[in-house]
Amino acid sequence: MSTGRLEAFSDGVIAIVITILVLNLTPPKGDSLKDLLGIEHGVFIYLLSFSLVAIYWLNHHHLFQVAKKINSKVLWANIFFLFSLTLFPFSTAWISEHLFSLFPQLLYGLVICLADCAFLLMVITLSKSNEEPIIKADFRKTVFSILLNIVALILGIVINPIMVCLVNLLMILLWISPNKKIEHFLG
């Protein structure tokens, strides 16, 4: 089975997720700069979530550019990955309203951790169905992300709930630049 249909379906789901993210961003009640500054928490969380979903899409895109064949395990791993991404709008909406509260922060961190685990599962299933070793290039980085998310959740419980978002903001810096090995492989 080729990757074309899977990529098109995934692109569609991710586009819908990103669209729903922006629909959760509520405009200010008034028409002044002060009113606009009053929604800064929502804008911050929207930008964080948008960036994370965009990074997941870019890495998904790179994976499937390298992969030549897929099987049913890859399809199911991809569906699980897409499911995890569909949880972003809900957790983003909740945390936007309660940025400094523990349970919205924990849910947000768990959604990110779930997406990382699902991405890792996809890397593993793709590497088993393809001989190309470059597919495993993001394996260590993804495991590190999962561990970093666990640390973020612990810091959110022990120190301050906002630590979940702050650590994930740092994680964007880890993932913002594409994997050089994959970039070189793709030419």
Short mmCIF file of C-alpha atoms in Angstrom, two decimals:
data_model
loop_
_atom_site.label_atom_id
_atom_site.label_comp_id
_atom_site.label_asym_id
_atom_site.label_seq_id
_atom_site.Cartn_x
_atom_site.Cartn_y
_atom_site.Cartn_z
CA MET A 1 0.00 0.00 0.00
CA SER A 2 1.35 3.46 -0.86
CA THR A 3 1.44 6.37 1.55
CA GLY A 4 -0.53 8.86 -0.58
CA ARG A 5 -4.03 8.22 0.78
CA LEU A 6 -2.80 8.05 4.36
CA GLU A 7 -0.97 11.35 3.98
CA ALA A 8 -4.00 13.05 2.40
CA PHE A 9 -6.30 11.79 5.17
CA SER A 10 -3.83 12.86 7.85
CA ASP A 11 -3.39 16.30 6.28
CA GLY A 12 -7.17 16.74 6.29
CA VAL A 13 -7.56 15.75 9.94
CA ILE A 14 -4.67 17.97 11.03
CA ALA A 15 -6.09 20.91 9.03
CA ILE A 16 -9.41 20.46 10.83
CA VAL A 17 -7.66 20.31 14.23
CA ILE A 18 -5.84 23.58 13.49
CA THR A 19 -9.09 25.19 12.32
CA ILE A 20 -10.91 24.15 15.49
CA LEU A 21 -8.04 25.56 17.56
CA VAL A 22 -8.59 29.04 16.12
CA LEU A 23 -12.37 28.76 16.54
CA ASN A 24 -11.81 28.34 20.30
CA LEU A 25 -10.02 31.70 20.37
CA THR A 26 -12.69 34.14 21.56
CA PRO A 27 -12.43 37.79 20.58
CA PRO A 28 -12.29 40.43 23.32
CA LYS A 29 -15.57 41.86 24.62
CA GLY A 30 -14.57 45.46 23.95
CA ASP A 31 -12.80 47.33 21.20
CA SER A 32 -9.76 48.69 23.00
CA LEU A 33 -6.16 47.55 23.29
CA LYS A 34 -6.84 46.91 26.98
CA ASP A 35 -9.60 44.47 26.00
CA LEU A 36 -7.28 42.75 23.53
CA LEU A 37 -4.59 42.40 26.19
CA GLY A 38 -7.23 40.79 28.41
CA ILE A 39 -7.24 37.66 26.25
CA GLU A 40 -3.47 37.15 26.27
CA HIS A 41 -3.77 33.75 28.00
CA GLY A 42 -5.98 32.44 25.22
CA VAL A 43 -3.66 33.79 22.53
CA PHE A 44 -0.59 32.31 24.27
CA ILE A 45 -2.17 28.85 24.55
CA TYR A 46 -3.45 29.05 20.96
CA LEU A 47 0.06 29.86 19.69
CA LEU A 48 1.56 27.06 21.79
CA SER A 49 -0.99 24.51 20.57
CA PHE A 50 -0.80 25.68 16.96
CA SER A 51 3.00 25.40 17.07
CA LEU A 52 2.91 21.91 18.57
CA VAL A 53 0.36 20.62 16.04
CA ALA A 54 2.33 22.23 13.19
CA ILE A 55 5.52 20.53 14.40
CA TYR A 56 3.72 17.19 14.61
CA TRP A 57 2.49 17.71 11.03
CA LEU A 58 5.97 18.59 9.75
CA ASN A 59 7.51 15.51 11.36
CA HIS A 60 4.65 13.32 10.14
CA HIS A 61 5.24 14.70 6.65
CA HIS A 62 8.96 13.89 6.83
CA LEU A 63 8.30 10.36 8.08
CA PHE A 64 5.98 9.55 5.22
CA GLN A 65 8.27 11.11 2.63
CA VAL A 66 10.89 8.58 3.69
CA ALA A 67 8.53 5.59 4.06
CA LYS A 68 7.87 3.60 0.91
CA LYS A 69 5.25 1.17 2.19
CA ILE A 70 2.67 0.94 4.92
CA ASN A 71 0.67 -1.88 6.44
CA SER A 72 -2.35 -2.16 8.72
CA LYS A 73 -0.22 -1.62 11.84
CA VAL A 74 1.03 1.68 10.42
CA LEU A 75 -2.54 2.66 9.55
CA TRP A 76 -3.71 1.99 13.11
CA ALA A 77 -0.70 3.77 14.61
CA ASN A 78 -1.49 6.76 12.38
CA ILE A 79 -5.15 6.73 13.43
CA PHE A 80 -4.06 6.67 17.08
CA PHE A 81 -1.73 9.59 16.37
CA LEU A 82 -4.52 11.56 14.69
CA PHE A 83 -6.86 10.76 17.61
CA SER A 84 -4.32 12.23 20.02
CA LEU A 85 -4.14 15.42 17.94
CA THR A 86 -7.94 15.79 17.96
CA LEU A 87 -7.76 16.21 21.75
CA PHE A 88 -5.77 19.44 21.38
CA PRO A 89 -8.76 21.76 20.76
CA PHE A 90 -10.58 20.57 23.90
CA SER A 91 -7.54 20.76 26.18
CA THR A 92 -6.52 24.09 24.63
CA ALA A 93 -9.98 25.58 25.23
CA TRP A 94 -10.01 24.44 28.86
CA ILE A 95 -6.50 25.63 29.67
CA SER A 96 -7.19 28.97 27.94
CA GLU A 97 -9.88 29.63 30.53
CA HIS A 98 -7.87 28.29 33.48
CA LEU A 99 -4.19 28.83 32.68
CA PHE A 100 -2.97 28.66 36.27
CA SER A 101 -5.17 25.74 37.39
CA LEU A 102 -3.74 22.28 37.99
CA PHE A 103 -6.21 19.98 36.25
CA PRO A 104 -6.42 21.89 32.94
CA GLN A 105 -2.60 22.02 32.88
CA LEU A 106 -2.35 18.30 33.64
CA LEU A 107 -4.84 17.43 30.92
CA TYR A 108 -2.96 19.62 28.44
CA GLY A 109 0.34 17.96 29.35
CA LEU A 110 -1.21 14.49 29.13
CA VAL A 111 -2.58 15.26 25.64
CA ILE A 112 0.90 16.32 24.51
CA CYS A 113 2.43 13.23 26.10
CA LEU A 114 -0.19 11.04 24.40
CA ALA A 115 0.61 12.65 21.03
CA ASP A 116 4.33 12.02 21.60
CA CYS A 117 3.66 8.37 22.51
CA ALA A 118 1.46 7.97 19.43
CA PHE A 119 4.15 9.54 17.24
CA LEU A 120 6.73 7.17 18.73
CA LEU A 121 4.46 4.20 18.00
CA MET A 122 4.16 5.41 14.41
CA VAL A 123 7.96 5.69 14.09
CA ILE A 124 8.34 2.15 15.44
CA THR A 125 5.68 0.61 13.17
CA LEU A 126 6.98 2.47 10.12
CA SER A 127 10.55 1.37 10.79
CA LYS A 128 9.39 -2.25 11.02
CA SER A 129 7.55 -2.09 7.69
CA ASN A 130 10.34 -0.23 5.86
CA GLU A 131 14.00 -1.14 5.57
CA GLU A 132 15.07 2.50 5.54
CA PRO A 133 16.99 3.13 8.81
CA ILE A 134 16.53 6.91 8.51
CA ILE A 135 12.94 6.46 9.73
CA LYS A 136 14.33 5.89 13.23
CA ALA A 137 16.10 9.27 13.15
CA ASP A 138 13.48 10.90 15.40
CA PHE A 139 13.30 7.97 17.85
CA ARG A 140 15.61 9.43 20.52
CA LYS A 141 14.17 12.92 20.22
CA THR A 142 10.64 11.56 20.65
CA VAL A 143 11.61 9.49 23.71
CA PHE A 144 13.28 12.60 25.15
CA SER A 145 10.06 14.56 24.52
CA ILE A 146 8.02 11.96 26.38
CA LEU A 147 10.42 12.10 29.33
CA LEU A 148 10.38 15.90 29.25
CA ASN A 149 6.57 15.82 29.32
CA ILE A 150 6.63 13.57 32.36
CA VAL A 151 9.01 16.02 34.05
CA ALA A 152 6.66 18.88 33.07
CA LEU A 153 3.70 17.09 34.64
CA ILE A 154 5.65 16.45 37.85
CA LEU A 155 6.83 20.07 38.00
CA GLY A 156 3.24 21.19 37.40
CA ILE A 157 2.09 19.19 40.41
CA VAL A 158 5.02 19.94 42.73
CA ILE A 159 6.01 23.53 41.86
CA ASN A 160 3.35 25.34 39.83
CA PRO A 161 0.79 24.21 37.21
CA ILE A 162 2.12 26.74 34.66
CA MET A 163 5.34 24.69 34.47
CA VAL A 164 3.53 22.28 32.11
CA CYS A 165 3.15 25.03 29.50
CA LEU A 166 6.58 26.51 30.09
CA VAL A 167 8.36 23.18 29.63
CA ASN A 168 6.33 22.50 26.48
CA LEU A 169 7.31 25.92 25.20
CA LEU A 170 10.92 24.80 25.57
CA MET A 171 10.07 21.57 23.77
CA ILE A 172 9.08 23.59 20.71
CA LEU A 173 12.69 24.78 20.54
CA LEU A 174 13.80 21.14 20.49
CA TRP A 175 11.51 20.26 17.57
CA ILE A 176 11.37 23.50 15.57
CA SER A 177 14.35 22.57 13.43
CA PRO A 178 13.78 19.46 11.32
CA ASN A 179 15.97 16.44 11.77
CA LYS A 180 19.13 17.10 9.74
CA LYS A 181 19.53 13.41 8.85
CA ILE A 182 16.05 13.27 7.33
CA GLU A 183 16.53 16.63 5.57
CA HIS A 184 19.82 15.39 4.09
CA PHE A 185 18.24 12.08 3.07
CA LEU A 186 15.39 13.86 1.28
CA GLY A 187 17.88 16.14 -0.47
#
